Every structure is written in C-alpha cells, then in structure tokens.
Amino acid sequence: QVQLVESGGGSVQTGGSLRLSCVASAFRGRNCMGWFRQAPGKEREGVASIHSDRSTSYADSVKGRFTISTDNAKNTLYLQMNSLKPTDTAIYYCALEPWVQYCSGGFTYWGQGTQVTVSS
C-alpha cells in the first residue's frame, strides 16, 4: 500500500505561481506519477505525468506553464504552476502507478487532493 499526501495548494491571482508537492510513502521501482484536477461540475482531467525514466507528458492546456518533476531521494512529486489562470481553479490530485514500463493513464494510488483557486 502506498499513501500519497499533497500540499501546496492555495489562492492566488491570475498570473501567479504555486508549487504543489506530493509525498509518497514509497516509490515502487519503475513507476508513473501524475497530477490530475477536477473543477466544480467537471470531470477529472489529467494535467501531467512523469515516468521513472524522466519522460513527461502534459495536457495541452498547461503546456509551457506547468512543470512536473520528482525528487526520488525525498519520494516527492512536484507540480510547478506558473502563469495561473482562473480556469486552473480545481482540486489537484496526485497519483502513482507502480511497476510500469511507461505511463498509460491508469493509476492505482491517489492522494486526497489540494485546492487551487485562481482569482481574476
């Protein structure tokens, strides 16, 4: 069992920045980690993912503004969010899928989420 705990959410104005963190109780070999978000009244959507081999993927809506990264020594996943827009307002969740050769979109372990609010 892997526990994931997010932090770093908050309220910022348009154009501001936030860095989300997700501490995993353990990384499991070759794994995929990702960030998702869910805005009120909308379905959850993928934001970014990163594999142990450092390959990354981003949703078109965040490309050039968000950066996903990991610190394996700290078992921590990050999401640096710059140039934030009101449309980025959502609950952000981190997720982990252990023992995979590549990120395929499926995740077994999920965090509880952290709220990000961007005001105009």
Tab-separated table of C-alpha atoms in Angstrom:
chain	number	residue	atom	x	y	z
A	1	GLN	CA	0.000	0.000	0.000
A	2	VAL	CA	1.239	3.482	-0.896
A	3	GLN	CA	0.000	6.668	0.739
A	4	LEU	CA	0.142	9.964	-1.123
A	5	VAL	CA	-0.175	13.334	0.593
A	6	GLU	CA	-0.482	16.547	-1.400
A	7	SER	CA	0.309	20.045	-0.202
A	8	GLY	CA	0.982	23.480	-1.611
A	9	GLY	CA	-2.455	24.475	-2.783
A	10	GLY	CA	-3.854	27.905	-2.081
A	11	SER	CA	-5.338	31.047	-3.529
A	12	VAL	CA	-3.503	33.250	-6.000
A	13	GLN	CA	-4.330	35.924	-8.530
A	14	THR	CA	-4.169	35.498	-12.273
A	15	GLY	CA	-0.568	35.269	-13.403
A	16	GLY	CA	0.648	33.969	-10.072
A	17	SER	CA	2.526	30.778	-9.285
A	18	LEU	CA	2.166	27.826	-6.955
A	19	ARG	CA	4.164	24.672	-6.411
A	20	LEU	CA	2.300	21.543	-5.421
A	21	SER	CA	4.042	18.704	-3.632
A	22	CYS	CA	3.039	15.086	-3.203
A	23	VAL	CA	4.927	12.911	-0.759
A	24	ALA	CA	4.680	9.176	-1.365
A	25	SER	CA	5.188	6.681	1.446
A	26	ALA	CA	7.343	4.782	-1.036
A	27	PHE	CA	8.235	4.708	-4.695
A	28	ARG	CA	7.829	1.289	-6.240
A	29	GLY	CA	10.523	0.540	-8.741
A	30	ARG	CA	9.780	1.860	-12.178
A	31	ASN	CA	6.635	3.885	-11.710
A	32	CYS	CA	4.475	6.533	-13.251
A	33	MET	CA	3.255	9.515	-11.263
A	34	GLY	CA	0.762	12.077	-12.328
A	35	TRP	CA	-1.263	15.132	-11.438
A	36	PHE	CA	-4.966	15.370	-12.107
A	37	ARG	CA	-7.506	18.068	-11.385
A	38	GLN	CA	-11.236	18.365	-11.023
A	39	ALA	CA	-13.086	21.631	-11.242
A	40	PRO	CA	-16.616	22.050	-9.847
A	41	GLY	CA	-19.148	20.440	-12.134
A	42	LYS	CA	-16.490	18.999	-14.414
A	43	GLU	CA	-14.892	15.627	-14.889
A	44	ARG	CA	-11.448	14.896	-13.572
A	45	GLU	CA	-8.757	15.562	-16.152
A	46	GLY	CA	-5.124	14.646	-16.429
A	47	VAL	CA	-2.682	17.517	-16.075
A	48	ALA	CA	0.768	15.973	-16.316
A	49	SER	CA	2.599	12.699	-15.802
A	50	ILE	CA	6.191	11.585	-15.314
A	51	HIS	CA	7.784	8.182	-15.509
A	52	SER	CA	10.812	6.939	-13.620
A	53	ASP	CA	12.769	7.300	-16.866
A	54	ARG	CA	12.039	11.045	-16.663
A	55	SER	CA	9.725	11.109	-19.670
A	56	THR	CA	6.896	13.594	-19.192
A	57	SER	CA	3.546	14.379	-20.698
A	58	TYR	CA	1.323	17.444	-20.336
A	59	ALA	CA	-2.225	18.407	-21.146
A	60	ASP	CA	-2.353	20.991	-23.916
A	61	SER	CA	-4.000	23.448	-21.561
A	62	VAL	CA	-0.942	23.588	-19.282
A	63	LYS	CA	1.961	23.141	-21.685
A	64	GLY	CA	4.558	25.848	-21.249
A	65	ARG	CA	3.106	26.905	-17.894
A	66	PHE	CA	3.323	23.815	-15.667
A	67	THR	CA	6.336	21.616	-14.957
A	68	ILE	CA	6.194	18.171	-13.371
A	69	SER	CA	9.230	16.754	-11.593
A	70	THR	CA	10.264	14.270	-8.928
A	71	ASP	CA	12.853	14.098	-6.177
A	72	ASN	CA	13.432	10.411	-5.681
A	73	ALA	CA	15.551	10.961	-2.571
A	74	LYS	CA	12.528	12.562	-0.933
A	75	ASN	CA	9.860	10.339	-2.547
A	76	THR	CA	8.240	13.564	-3.675
A	77	LEU	CA	6.401	14.617	-6.806
A	78	TYR	CA	6.103	18.296	-7.709
A	79	LEU	CA	3.997	20.423	-9.995
A	80	GLN	CA	5.320	23.918	-10.601
A	81	MET	CA	2.452	26.040	-11.883
A	82	ASN	CA	3.208	29.417	-13.426
A	83	SER	CA	1.055	31.979	-15.231
A	84	LEU	CA	-2.013	30.638	-13.480
A	85	LYS	CA	-5.443	31.361	-14.913
A	86	PRO	CA	-8.912	31.237	-13.341
A	87	THR	CA	-9.564	28.148	-15.484
A	88	ASP	CA	-6.847	26.356	-13.485
A	89	THR	CA	-9.057	26.522	-10.393
A	90	ALA	CA	-9.683	22.967	-9.226
A	91	ILE	CA	-8.830	20.327	-6.684
A	92	TYR	CA	-5.498	18.834	-7.694
A	93	TYR	CA	-4.738	15.185	-7.031
A	94	CYS	CA	-1.528	13.246	-7.342
A	95	ALA	CA	-1.481	9.615	-8.353
A	96	LEU	CA	1.013	6.774	-8.629
A	97	GLU	CA	1.107	3.578	-10.615
A	98	PRO	CA	3.921	1.229	-9.551
A	99	TRP	CA	5.940	-1.215	-11.599
A	100	VAL	CA	5.118	0.012	-15.073
A	101	GLN	CA	7.326	0.358	-18.139
A	102	TYR	CA	5.578	3.525	-19.267
A	103	CYS	CA	2.741	5.842	-18.300
A	104	SER	CA	-0.514	4.556	-19.756
A	105	GLY	CA	-3.015	6.673	-17.860
A	106	GLY	CA	-4.121	4.161	-15.245
A	107	PHE	CA	-3.293	4.829	-11.599
A	108	THR	CA	-3.832	2.683	-8.548
A	109	TYR	CA	-2.910	5.051	-5.729
A	110	TRP	CA	-4.386	8.500	-5.217
A	111	GLY	CA	-3.945	11.361	-2.813
A	112	GLN	CA	-6.720	13.264	-1.091
A	113	GLY	CA	-6.316	16.421	-3.146
A	114	THR	CA	-5.361	20.029	-2.566
A	115	GLN	CA	-7.418	23.055	-3.583
A	116	VAL	CA	-6.053	25.604	-6.025
A	117	THR	CA	-8.041	28.787	-6.559
A	118	VAL	CA	-7.049	31.435	-9.086
A	119	SER	CA	-8.896	34.733	-8.970
A	120	SER	CA	-9.116	37.278	-11.758
